mmCIF file of C-alpha atoms in Angstrom:
data_model
loop_
_atom_site.group_PDB
_atom_site.id
_atom_site.type_symbol
_atom_site.label_atom_id
_atom_site.label_comp_id
_atom_site.label_asym_id
_atom_site.label_seq_id
_atom_site.Cartn_x
_atom_site.Cartn_y
_atom_site.Cartn_z
ATOM 1 C CA MET A 1 -5.985 0.959 -23.144
ATOM 2 C CA ASN A 2 -7.492 -1.663 -20.896
ATOM 3 C CA LEU A 3 -4.359 -3.832 -21.177
ATOM 4 C CA PHE A 4 -2.150 -0.880 -20.222
ATOM 5 C CA ILE A 5 -4.269 -0.231 -17.186
ATOM 6 C CA GLN A 6 -4.031 -3.870 -16.147
ATOM 7 C CA PHE A 7 -0.251 -3.773 -16.818
ATOM 8 C CA LEU A 8 0.074 -0.877 -14.374
ATOM 9 C CA THR A 9 -1.647 -2.908 -11.692
ATOM 10 C CA TYR A 10 0.325 -6.087 -12.335
ATOM 11 C CA PHE A 11 3.488 -3.992 -12.396
ATOM 12 C CA ARG A 12 3.027 -3.195 -8.676
ATOM 13 C CA ILE A 13 2.473 -6.863 -7.851
ATOM 14 C CA PHE A 14 5.558 -8.037 -9.634
ATOM 15 C CA ILE A 15 7.947 -5.231 -8.655
ATOM 16 C CA ALA A 16 7.208 -5.579 -4.931
ATOM 17 C CA PRO A 17 9.456 -8.634 -4.371
ATOM 18 C CA VAL A 18 12.127 -7.062 -6.623
ATOM 19 C CA ILE A 19 12.203 -4.008 -4.393
ATOM 20 C CA PHE A 20 12.343 -6.252 -1.351
ATOM 21 C CA ILE A 21 15.471 -8.047 -2.760
ATOM 22 C CA LEU A 22 17.117 -4.752 -3.790
ATOM 23 C CA ILE A 23 16.730 -3.491 -0.200
ATOM 24 C CA THR A 24 17.505 -6.585 1.877
ATOM 25 C CA GLN A 25 20.074 -8.419 -0.335
ATOM 26 C CA PHE A 26 21.954 -5.776 -2.251
ATOM 27 C CA ASP A 27 21.502 -2.481 -0.359
ATOM 28 C CA LEU A 28 20.577 -0.844 -3.684
ATOM 29 C CA TYR A 29 18.433 1.825 -2.087
ATOM 30 C CA GLY A 30 18.479 4.169 -5.076
ATOM 31 C CA TRP A 31 17.176 1.526 -7.425
ATOM 32 C CA ALA A 32 14.558 0.425 -4.868
ATOM 33 C CA LEU A 33 13.492 4.063 -4.402
ATOM 34 C CA SER A 34 13.211 4.564 -8.151
ATOM 35 C CA LEU A 35 11.163 1.433 -8.645
ATOM 36 C CA PHE A 36 8.963 2.220 -5.647
ATOM 37 C CA ILE A 37 8.230 5.695 -6.993
ATOM 38 C CA LEU A 38 7.253 4.141 -10.383
ATOM 39 C CA ALA A 39 5.050 1.608 -8.565
ATOM 40 C CA SER A 40 3.404 4.479 -6.601
ATOM 41 C CA ILE A 41 2.794 6.478 -9.777
ATOM 42 C CA SER A 42 1.285 3.403 -11.436
ATOM 43 C CA ASP A 43 -1.229 3.168 -8.627
ATOM 44 C CA TYR A 44 -2.378 6.742 -9.364
ATOM 45 C CA TRP A 45 -2.398 6.309 -13.181
ATOM 46 C CA ASP A 46 -4.253 2.958 -13.365
ATOM 47 C CA GLY A 47 -7.205 4.395 -11.471
ATOM 48 C CA LEU A 48 -7.190 7.729 -13.315
ATOM 49 C CA LEU A 49 -7.106 6.087 -16.717
ATOM 50 C CA ALA A 50 -9.759 3.553 -15.844
ATOM 51 C CA ARG A 51 -12.060 6.334 -14.750
ATOM 52 C CA LYS A 52 -11.295 8.647 -17.603
ATOM 53 C CA TYR A 53 -11.840 6.007 -20.323
ATOM 54 C CA GLN A 54 -14.703 4.313 -18.361
ATOM 55 C CA LEU A 55 -12.739 1.103 -18.155
ATOM 56 C CA GLU A 56 -13.441 0.439 -14.491
ATOM 57 C CA SER A 57 -14.029 -3.246 -13.939
ATOM 58 C CA THR A 58 -14.804 -5.666 -11.111
ATOM 59 C CA MET A 59 -11.432 -7.254 -11.654
ATOM 60 C CA GLY A 60 -9.672 -3.926 -11.424
ATOM 61 C CA ALA A 61 -11.623 -3.085 -8.274
ATOM 62 C CA ILE A 62 -10.368 -6.346 -6.778
ATOM 63 C CA LEU A 63 -6.806 -6.355 -8.013
ATOM 64 C CA ASP A 64 -5.927 -2.720 -7.317
ATOM 65 C CA PRO A 65 -6.181 -2.947 -3.538
ATOM 66 C CA ILE A 66 -4.493 -6.371 -3.585
ATOM 67 C CA ALA A 67 -1.563 -4.886 -5.551
ATOM 68 C CA ASP A 68 -1.341 -2.078 -2.992
ATOM 69 C CA LYS A 69 -1.377 -4.638 -0.143
ATOM 70 C CA ILE A 70 1.352 -6.670 -1.752
ATOM 71 C CA LEU A 71 3.503 -3.598 -2.279
ATOM 72 C CA VAL A 72 2.962 -2.391 1.286
ATOM 73 C CA THR A 73 3.659 -5.809 2.732
ATOM 74 C CA PHE A 74 6.952 -6.202 0.931
ATOM 75 C CA LEU A 75 8.047 -2.707 1.944
ATOM 76 C CA ILE A 76 7.156 -3.129 5.574
ATOM 77 C CA LEU A 77 9.044 -6.417 5.687
ATOM 78 C CA ALA A 78 12.031 -5.063 3.874
ATOM 79 C CA LEU A 79 12.329 -1.886 5.965
ATOM 80 C CA SER A 80 11.807 -3.629 9.269
ATOM 81 C CA LEU A 81 14.558 -6.157 8.382
ATOM 82 C CA GLU A 82 16.944 -3.670 6.831
ATOM 83 C CA LEU A 83 16.666 -1.138 9.659
ATOM 84 C CA SER A 84 16.371 -3.871 12.324
ATOM 85 C CA SER A 85 13.483 -1.833 13.613
ATOM 86 C CA ILE A 86 11.089 -3.142 16.250
ATOM 87 C CA TYR A 87 9.116 0.084 15.719
ATOM 88 C CA ILE A 88 8.606 -0.489 12.005
ATOM 89 C CA GLY A 89 7.915 -4.176 12.727
ATOM 90 C CA LEU A 90 5.208 -3.489 15.370
ATOM 91 C CA ILE A 91 3.480 -0.640 13.556
ATOM 92 C CA GLY A 92 3.901 -2.408 10.224
ATOM 93 C CA GLY A 93 2.421 -5.537 11.784
ATOM 94 C CA LEU A 94 -0.638 -3.599 12.882
ATOM 95 C CA ILE A 95 -0.961 -2.059 9.397
ATOM 96 C CA LEU A 96 -0.691 -5.489 7.773
ATOM 97 C CA VAL A 97 -3.286 -7.021 10.120
ATOM 98 C CA ARG A 98 -5.680 -4.249 9.086
ATOM 99 C CA GLU A 99 -4.869 -4.692 5.356
ATOM 100 C CA PHE A 100 -5.637 -8.407 5.486
ATOM 101 C CA TRP A 101 -8.700 -7.826 7.755
ATOM 102 C CA VAL A 102 -10.154 -5.404 5.209
ATOM 103 C CA GLY A 103 -9.390 -7.920 2.447
ATOM 104 C CA ALA A 104 -11.337 -10.564 4.355
ATOM 105 C CA LEU A 105 -14.179 -8.060 4.919
ATOM 106 C CA ARG A 106 -14.339 -7.321 1.229
ATOM 107 C CA ASN A 107 -14.577 -11.057 0.545
ATOM 108 C CA PHE A 108 -17.247 -11.404 3.213
ATOM 109 C CA ASN A 109 -19.225 -8.456 1.830
ATOM 110 C CA ALA A 110 -18.974 -9.747 -1.797
ATOM 111 C CA ARG A 111 -20.504 -13.028 -0.653
ATOM 112 C CA ASN A 112 -23.292 -11.098 1.039
ATOM 113 C CA ASN A 113 -23.943 -8.587 -1.724
ATOM 114 C CA ASN A 114 -22.769 -5.806 0.536
ATOM 115 C CA ASN A 115 -19.850 -4.379 -1.543
ATOM 116 C CA GLU A 116 -20.763 -0.790 -0.642
ATOM 117 C CA ALA A 117 -19.596 -1.476 2.965
ATOM 118 C CA THR A 118 -15.976 -1.845 1.889
ATOM 119 C CA LYS A 119 -15.945 0.345 -1.241
ATOM 120 C CA VAL A 120 -12.705 2.250 -1.235
ATOM 121 C CA SER A 121 -13.189 5.563 0.626
ATOM 122 C CA LEU A 122 -11.489 8.900 0.178
ATOM 123 C CA LEU A 123 -9.786 8.392 3.573
ATOM 124 C CA SER A 124 -8.514 4.959 2.500
ATOM 125 C CA LYS A 125 -7.018 6.499 -0.625
ATOM 126 C CA ALA A 126 -5.391 9.124 1.612
ATOM 127 C CA LYS A 127 -4.062 6.242 3.740
ATOM 128 C CA THR A 128 -2.444 4.599 0.789
ATOM 129 C CA THR A 129 -0.925 7.873 -0.310
ATOM 130 C CA ILE A 130 0.554 8.470 3.151
ATOM 131 C CA GLN A 131 1.856 4.940 3.277
ATOM 132 C CA PHE A 132 3.562 5.458 -0.076
ATOM 133 C CA PHE A 133 5.029 8.798 1.032
ATOM 134 C CA THR A 134 6.259 7.132 4.181
ATOM 135 C CA PHE A 135 8.086 4.424 2.263
ATOM 136 C CA THR A 136 9.504 7.044 -0.095
ATOM 137 C CA PHE A 137 10.912 8.889 2.881
ATOM 138 C CA TYR A 138 12.317 5.700 4.351
ATOM 139 C CA LEU A 139 14.036 4.701 1.096
ATOM 140 C CA SER A 140 15.306 8.268 0.579
ATOM 141 C CA GLY A 141 16.725 8.176 4.172
ATOM 142 C CA LEU A 142 18.431 4.868 3.494
ATOM 143 C CA TYR A 143 19.812 6.087 0.133
ATOM 144 C CA SER A 144 21.110 9.380 1.518
ATOM 145 C CA ASN A 145 22.046 7.984 4.918
ATOM 146 C CA SER A 146 19.953 10.680 6.519
ATOM 147 C CA ALA A 147 18.898 10.256 10.169
ATOM 148 C CA LEU A 148 16.536 13.199 9.698
ATOM 149 C CA LEU A 149 14.627 11.579 6.849
ATOM 150 C CA LEU A 150 14.380 8.309 8.768
ATOM 151 C CA PHE A 151 13.035 10.243 11.818
ATOM 152 C CA ILE A 152 10.374 11.975 9.551
ATOM 153 C CA SER A 153 9.554 8.521 8.152
ATOM 154 C CA ASN A 154 8.820 7.284 11.647
ATOM 155 C CA LEU A 155 6.427 10.166 12.193
ATOM 156 C CA PHE A 156 4.691 9.487 8.873
ATOM 157 C CA LEU A 157 4.435 5.818 9.755
ATOM 158 C CA PHE A 158 2.619 6.645 12.942
ATOM 159 C CA LEU A 159 0.238 8.907 11.057
ATOM 160 C CA ALA A 160 -0.299 6.118 8.566
ATOM 161 C CA LEU A 161 -1.114 3.745 11.416
ATOM 162 C CA ILE A 162 -3.734 6.106 12.813
ATOM 163 C CA ILE A 163 -5.482 6.497 9.468
ATOM 164 C CA THR A 164 -5.154 2.731 8.697
ATOM 165 C CA LEU A 165 -6.815 1.713 11.892
ATOM 166 C CA GLN A 166 -9.509 4.393 11.473
ATOM 167 C CA THR A 167 -10.426 3.173 7.985
ATOM 168 C CA GLY A 168 -10.303 -0.475 9.133
ATOM 169 C CA LEU A 169 -12.724 0.382 11.981
ATOM 170 C CA SER A 170 -14.998 2.255 9.558
ATOM 171 C CA TYR A 171 -15.026 -0.702 7.155
ATOM 172 C CA THR A 172 -15.707 -3.130 10.027
ATOM 173 C CA ILE A 173 -18.670 -1.100 11.379
ATOM 174 C CA ALA A 174 -20.138 -0.697 7.919
ATOM 175 C CA SER A 175 -19.776 -4.376 7.195
ATOM 176 C CA PHE A 176 -21.722 -5.489 10.246
ATOM 177 C CA ARG A 177 -24.313 -2.700 10.365
ATOM 178 C CA LYS A 178 -27.762 -4.032 9.717
#
């Protein structure tokens, strides 16, 4: 079971550039959407199975958020390029800065035995879920050529930004609190 859980995490890491290529090079939005939904589901299942079978590990705790960051990074880049969107680029850029900042904080806290400061919070899990829904809406909008879905995606992206910045601020405060 442990190998299957690890496979689910690695799947997100390896599928991210494939999705990027499907979007930016081939306009295969349906395939990209299908693979992205599988990747999103794998994020849910790897954590659920690890908890259910008590197979949570330090490596899993490190790799899972990295896999999410890789997937989010490739999707933000692909969508901002494909839609030639400054809006997605700017908001996506802020989201990516936060993602890498929190990664640096996790490294900092690990070195200072303060892992609790950047332990994944419920709000952070909600952030990832909203980001994944946002990308699902964007890909659905591209696939169906729906301006309405793309507009809804822009609203979700702004909501994702607010929650992303809030969790980044919370992790920063917790990391430097004495």
